[in-house]
Amino acid sequence: MLPFVLVLAAYAIGSDIRLTANPADKLLPAPGTIWDTAIRLFTEPDRRSQEILLWNDTFASLARLLGGVAISALIAMIIGMAIGILPYARSGLSGFVAVLSMVPPLALLPILFIVFGLGEVSKVVLIVIGITPFMTRDLSQRVLDIPREQFVKAQTLGASTWVVALNVVLPQLLPRLISNVRLSLGSAWLFLIAAEAVASNVGLGYRIFLVRRYLAMDVILTYVIWITLLAFVVDWLLKTISRKAFPWLEAGL
């Protein structure tokens, strides 16, 4: 807890210094101001819509994030298994996936808006494009690292490629898949917030970029802290699922 306490103390000291010099300063609002703003954002409905905007933004962003990550995980698992198991797939797809992983996803954002419009699809597609190539490369390498003896034994017993994929590769790939998802969450949040900031009317990223013009740092910091907490909770849930589903990994460590 010490690093967190030090960061909070440094912020409180910096805020106090700036507010003492200029009580109207908006750059570093007092911790009490941020707390009051958070209570208001979480509990008070908007005057025009009569809805609590923070919750609406949260549900919209989580739906986009989880949808994009789920699609990416499925695609990465299928292609990664194909590259790792099938030599023809490896020779045909590994180079293509490697090149895709070098493309900066945010540079494709205008193209996605033109092709898919400004709705939900473009935001989800940006997440998929952003994290799928890296996940695919890592998962395919995990399949390649599986001892060849396991494939030979399965095939000796009459297992087909499909049976090998389901019974030999998949059980060993799932823990790595969860780890990949956990590592990709940071990038997924980045792509989501960037897409929401450019074209959206609801979402955590949209709200942050909307209030920045008013220098509402208390609102911005509340949203940033809330996004960090959401990311931590999602990561903790994935870690818990991995620990419960694959207890031998913890034992191996």
Short mmCIF file of C-alpha atoms in Angstrom, two decimals:
data_model
loop_
_atom_site.label_atom_id
_atom_site.label_comp_id
_atom_site.label_asym_id
_atom_site.label_seq_id
_atom_site.Cartn_x
_atom_site.Cartn_y
_atom_site.Cartn_z
CA MET A 1 0.00 0.00 0.00
CA LEU A 2 2.97 2.31 0.50
CA PRO A 3 3.28 3.42 -3.19
CA PHE A 4 -0.45 4.26 -3.30
CA VAL A 5 -0.21 6.24 -0.08
CA LEU A 6 2.81 8.15 -1.39
CA VAL A 7 1.03 9.00 -4.66
CA LEU A 8 -2.07 10.21 -2.82
CA ALA A 9 0.05 12.23 -0.41
CA ALA A 10 2.03 13.81 -3.26
CA TYR A 11 -1.20 14.73 -5.05
CA ALA A 12 -2.75 16.20 -1.89
CA ILE A 13 0.37 18.30 -1.24
CA GLY A 14 0.54 19.51 -4.85
CA SER A 15 -3.16 20.35 -4.85
CA ASP A 16 -2.87 22.26 -1.60
CA ILE A 17 0.08 24.28 -2.90
CA ARG A 18 -1.73 25.25 -6.12
CA LEU A 19 -5.03 26.06 -4.40
CA THR A 20 -3.26 28.15 -1.78
CA ALA A 21 -1.64 30.20 -4.52
CA ASN A 22 -4.84 30.35 -6.59
CA PRO A 23 -8.13 29.18 -5.04
CA ALA A 24 -9.72 29.15 -8.51
CA ASP A 25 -7.14 26.73 -9.91
CA LYS A 26 -8.73 23.78 -11.74
CA LEU A 27 -5.68 21.70 -12.60
CA LEU A 28 -5.37 19.85 -9.28
CA PRO A 29 -8.72 19.87 -7.46
CA ALA A 30 -8.66 19.00 -3.78
CA PRO A 31 -9.23 15.34 -2.85
CA GLY A 32 -12.42 16.39 -1.07
CA THR A 33 -13.69 18.00 -4.26
CA ILE A 34 -13.00 14.83 -6.23
CA TRP A 35 -14.84 12.78 -3.59
CA ASP A 36 -17.88 15.08 -3.70
CA THR A 37 -17.87 14.97 -7.50
CA ALA A 38 -17.70 11.16 -7.47
CA ILE A 39 -20.69 10.94 -5.12
CA ARG A 40 -22.64 13.28 -7.37
CA LEU A 41 -21.74 11.43 -10.56
CA PHE A 42 -22.68 8.05 -9.10
CA THR A 43 -25.95 9.08 -7.49
CA GLU A 44 -27.49 12.18 -9.10
CA PRO A 45 -29.37 11.87 -12.41
CA ASP A 46 -28.80 14.27 -15.27
CA ARG A 47 -31.27 17.17 -15.30
CA ARG A 48 -32.21 16.72 -18.95
CA SER A 49 -32.30 12.94 -19.38
CA GLN A 50 -33.06 12.05 -15.74
CA GLU A 51 -30.48 9.26 -16.04
CA ILE A 52 -27.23 8.76 -14.15
CA LEU A 53 -24.76 9.39 -16.95
CA LEU A 54 -21.81 7.66 -15.33
CA TRP A 55 -23.67 4.35 -15.18
CA ASN A 56 -24.85 4.72 -18.78
CA ASP A 57 -21.28 5.43 -19.86
CA THR A 58 -20.01 2.44 -17.89
CA PHE A 59 -22.48 -0.04 -19.35
CA ALA A 60 -21.86 1.19 -22.90
CA SER A 61 -18.08 1.03 -22.59
CA LEU A 62 -18.07 -2.39 -20.90
CA ALA A 63 -20.34 -3.82 -23.59
CA ARG A 64 -17.97 -2.61 -26.31
CA LEU A 65 -14.86 -3.72 -24.44
CA LEU A 66 -16.07 -7.20 -23.49
CA GLY A 67 -17.54 -7.78 -26.94
CA GLY A 68 -14.31 -6.82 -28.69
CA VAL A 69 -12.12 -8.83 -26.33
CA ALA A 70 -14.36 -11.93 -26.61
CA ILE A 71 -14.29 -11.80 -30.42
CA SER A 72 -10.52 -11.30 -30.40
CA ALA A 73 -9.99 -14.23 -28.04
CA LEU A 74 -12.08 -16.54 -30.22
CA ILE A 75 -10.34 -15.52 -33.44
CA ALA A 76 -6.88 -15.70 -31.87
CA MET A 77 -7.56 -19.15 -30.43
CA ILE A 78 -8.79 -20.60 -33.74
CA ILE A 79 -6.06 -19.10 -35.91
CA GLY A 80 -3.37 -19.73 -33.30
CA MET A 81 -4.30 -23.40 -33.09
CA ALA A 82 -4.37 -23.69 -36.88
CA ILE A 83 -0.92 -22.10 -37.24
CA GLY A 84 0.52 -24.28 -34.51
CA ILE A 85 -0.98 -27.57 -35.69
CA LEU A 86 -1.22 -27.36 -39.47
CA PRO A 87 1.99 -26.75 -41.48
CA TYR A 88 0.05 -25.32 -44.43
CA ALA A 89 -1.76 -22.85 -42.19
CA ARG A 90 1.54 -21.93 -40.56
CA SER A 91 3.24 -21.21 -43.88
CA GLY A 92 0.24 -19.30 -45.19
CA LEU A 93 -0.86 -17.29 -42.16
CA SER A 94 2.09 -16.74 -39.82
CA GLY A 95 3.70 -14.08 -42.00
CA PHE A 96 0.36 -12.36 -42.61
CA VAL A 97 -0.39 -12.22 -38.88
CA ALA A 98 3.12 -10.91 -38.18
CA VAL A 99 2.61 -8.06 -40.66
CA LEU A 100 -0.83 -7.24 -39.22
CA SER A 101 0.68 -6.94 -35.75
CA MET A 102 2.93 -4.14 -37.04
CA VAL A 103 0.05 -1.97 -38.26
CA PRO A 104 -0.80 0.82 -35.77
CA PRO A 105 -4.52 0.25 -35.04
CA LEU A 106 -5.29 3.90 -34.28
CA ALA A 107 -4.11 4.85 -37.76
CA LEU A 108 -6.94 2.70 -39.11
CA LEU A 109 -9.60 4.47 -37.07
CA PRO A 110 -10.70 6.90 -39.85
CA ILE A 111 -10.95 3.97 -42.28
CA LEU A 112 -13.07 1.99 -39.83
CA PHE A 113 -15.44 4.94 -39.39
CA ILE A 114 -15.77 5.26 -43.17
CA VAL A 115 -16.36 1.54 -43.72
CA PHE A 116 -18.46 0.65 -40.65
CA GLY A 117 -19.91 4.04 -39.76
CA LEU A 118 -19.84 5.83 -36.42
CA GLY A 119 -21.85 3.22 -34.52
CA GLU A 120 -20.87 0.36 -32.26
CA VAL A 121 -19.34 -1.86 -34.93
CA SER A 122 -16.38 0.38 -35.69
CA LYS A 123 -15.42 0.62 -32.03
CA VAL A 124 -15.55 -3.14 -31.53
CA VAL A 125 -13.64 -3.75 -34.76
CA LEU A 126 -10.88 -1.38 -33.61
CA ILE A 127 -10.42 -3.44 -30.44
CA VAL A 128 -10.38 -6.66 -32.47
CA ILE A 129 -7.82 -5.33 -34.93
CA GLY A 130 -5.74 -3.89 -32.12
CA ILE A 131 -5.26 -6.96 -29.94
CA THR A 132 -5.99 -10.03 -32.09
CA PRO A 133 -2.66 -10.23 -34.00
CA PHE A 134 -0.55 -10.17 -30.83
CA MET A 135 -2.75 -12.74 -29.12
CA THR A 136 -2.64 -14.95 -32.22
CA ARG A 137 1.15 -14.87 -32.42
CA ASP A 138 1.55 -15.75 -28.77
CA LEU A 139 -1.01 -18.56 -28.84
CA SER A 140 0.44 -20.08 -31.99
CA GLN A 141 3.87 -20.08 -30.36
CA ARG A 142 2.37 -21.79 -27.29
CA VAL A 143 1.04 -24.55 -29.55
CA LEU A 144 4.44 -24.89 -31.21
CA ASP A 145 6.04 -25.24 -27.77
CA ILE A 146 3.93 -28.30 -26.94
CA PRO A 147 6.22 -31.38 -27.10
CA ARG A 148 5.88 -33.16 -30.43
CA GLU A 149 5.74 -36.47 -28.57
CA GLN A 150 2.21 -35.63 -27.43
CA PHE A 151 1.04 -35.28 -31.03
CA VAL A 152 2.81 -38.48 -32.07
CA LYS A 153 1.27 -40.47 -29.22
CA ALA A 154 -2.21 -39.15 -29.98
CA GLN A 155 -1.88 -39.92 -33.67
CA THR A 156 -0.49 -43.37 -32.88
CA LEU A 157 -3.69 -44.05 -30.95
CA GLY A 158 -5.70 -43.07 -34.00
CA ALA A 159 -6.56 -39.47 -33.15
CA SER A 160 -7.49 -37.21 -36.01
CA THR A 161 -6.35 -33.61 -36.34
CA TRP A 162 -9.67 -32.46 -34.87
CA VAL A 163 -9.29 -34.79 -31.86
CA VAL A 164 -5.70 -33.66 -31.34
CA ALA A 165 -6.83 -30.02 -31.40
CA LEU A 166 -9.61 -30.57 -28.86
CA ASN A 167 -7.94 -33.03 -26.50
CA VAL A 168 -4.23 -32.26 -26.70
CA VAL A 169 -3.88 -28.61 -27.71
CA LEU A 170 -6.98 -26.86 -26.35
CA PRO A 171 -6.58 -27.84 -22.66
CA GLN A 172 -3.02 -26.52 -22.70
CA LEU A 173 -3.95 -23.41 -24.65
CA LEU A 174 -6.82 -22.13 -22.50
CA PRO A 175 -4.65 -20.97 -19.55
CA ARG A 176 -2.43 -19.06 -21.97
CA LEU A 177 -5.53 -17.58 -23.61
CA ILE A 178 -6.72 -16.14 -20.31
CA SER A 179 -3.25 -14.73 -19.66
CA ASN A 180 -3.29 -13.15 -23.11
CA VAL A 181 -6.65 -11.55 -22.47
CA ARG A 182 -5.38 -10.13 -19.18
CA LEU A 183 -2.30 -8.68 -20.88
CA SER A 184 -4.38 -7.24 -23.72
CA LEU A 185 -6.91 -5.44 -21.54
CA GLY A 186 -4.76 -2.32 -21.25
CA SER A 187 -4.49 -1.98 -25.03
CA ALA A 188 -8.20 -2.75 -25.44
CA TRP A 189 -9.11 0.09 -23.05
CA LEU A 190 -6.81 2.43 -24.97
CA PHE A 191 -8.43 1.66 -28.33
CA LEU A 192 -11.92 1.87 -26.84
CA ILE A 193 -11.39 5.27 -25.24
CA ALA A 194 -9.77 6.62 -28.41
CA ALA A 195 -12.73 5.48 -30.53
CA GLU A 196 -15.27 6.85 -28.06
CA ALA A 197 -13.46 10.18 -27.91
CA VAL A 198 -13.58 10.61 -31.69
CA ALA A 199 -17.14 9.50 -32.43
CA SER A 200 -19.65 8.58 -29.76
CA ASN A 201 -22.49 10.01 -27.72
CA VAL A 202 -22.09 7.75 -24.69
CA GLY A 203 -19.16 6.02 -23.03
CA LEU A 204 -16.39 6.65 -20.54
CA GLY A 205 -13.97 7.95 -23.16
CA TYR A 206 -16.63 10.17 -24.69
CA ARG A 207 -17.42 11.77 -21.33
CA ILE A 208 -13.77 12.47 -20.53
CA PHE A 209 -13.18 14.26 -23.82
CA LEU A 210 -16.50 16.07 -23.57
CA VAL A 211 -15.75 17.74 -20.22
CA ARG A 212 -12.11 18.52 -20.98
CA ARG A 213 -13.17 21.72 -22.75
CA TYR A 214 -14.50 22.98 -19.41
CA LEU A 215 -11.32 21.97 -17.57
CA ALA A 216 -13.48 19.84 -15.26
CA MET A 217 -10.55 17.97 -13.77
CA ASP A 218 -12.63 16.67 -10.88
CA VAL A 219 -14.90 14.86 -13.36
CA ILE A 220 -12.00 13.67 -15.49
CA LEU A 221 -10.09 12.30 -12.51
CA THR A 222 -13.21 10.57 -11.22
CA TYR A 223 -13.68 8.86 -14.57
CA VAL A 224 -9.99 7.91 -14.77
CA ILE A 225 -10.09 6.37 -11.29
CA TRP A 226 -13.32 4.54 -12.16
CA ILE A 227 -11.81 3.14 -15.39
CA THR A 228 -8.77 1.97 -13.44
CA LEU A 229 -10.99 0.25 -10.89
CA LEU A 230 -13.03 -1.45 -13.62
CA ALA A 231 -9.85 -2.68 -15.30
CA PHE A 232 -8.58 -4.03 -11.99
CA VAL A 233 -11.85 -5.87 -11.30
CA VAL A 234 -11.92 -7.46 -14.77
CA ASP A 235 -8.29 -8.53 -14.40
CA TRP A 236 -9.01 -9.98 -10.94
CA LEU A 237 -11.99 -11.92 -12.27
CA LEU A 238 -9.91 -13.42 -15.07
CA LYS A 239 -7.15 -14.32 -12.64
CA THR A 240 -9.68 -15.97 -10.33
CA ILE A 241 -11.22 -17.94 -13.21
CA SER A 242 -7.77 -19.13 -14.27
CA ARG A 243 -6.88 -20.16 -10.73
CA LYS A 244 -10.15 -22.06 -10.24
CA ALA A 245 -10.19 -23.71 -13.67
CA PHE A 246 -6.50 -24.58 -13.83
CA PRO A 247 -5.30 -25.12 -10.25
CA TRP A 248 -2.24 -27.05 -11.39
CA LEU A 249 -0.73 -23.83 -12.74
CA GLU A 250 -0.56 -22.37 -9.23
CA ALA A 251 0.90 -25.62 -7.95
CA GLY A 252 3.54 -25.54 -10.69
CA LEU A 253 4.59 -22.06 -9.64
#
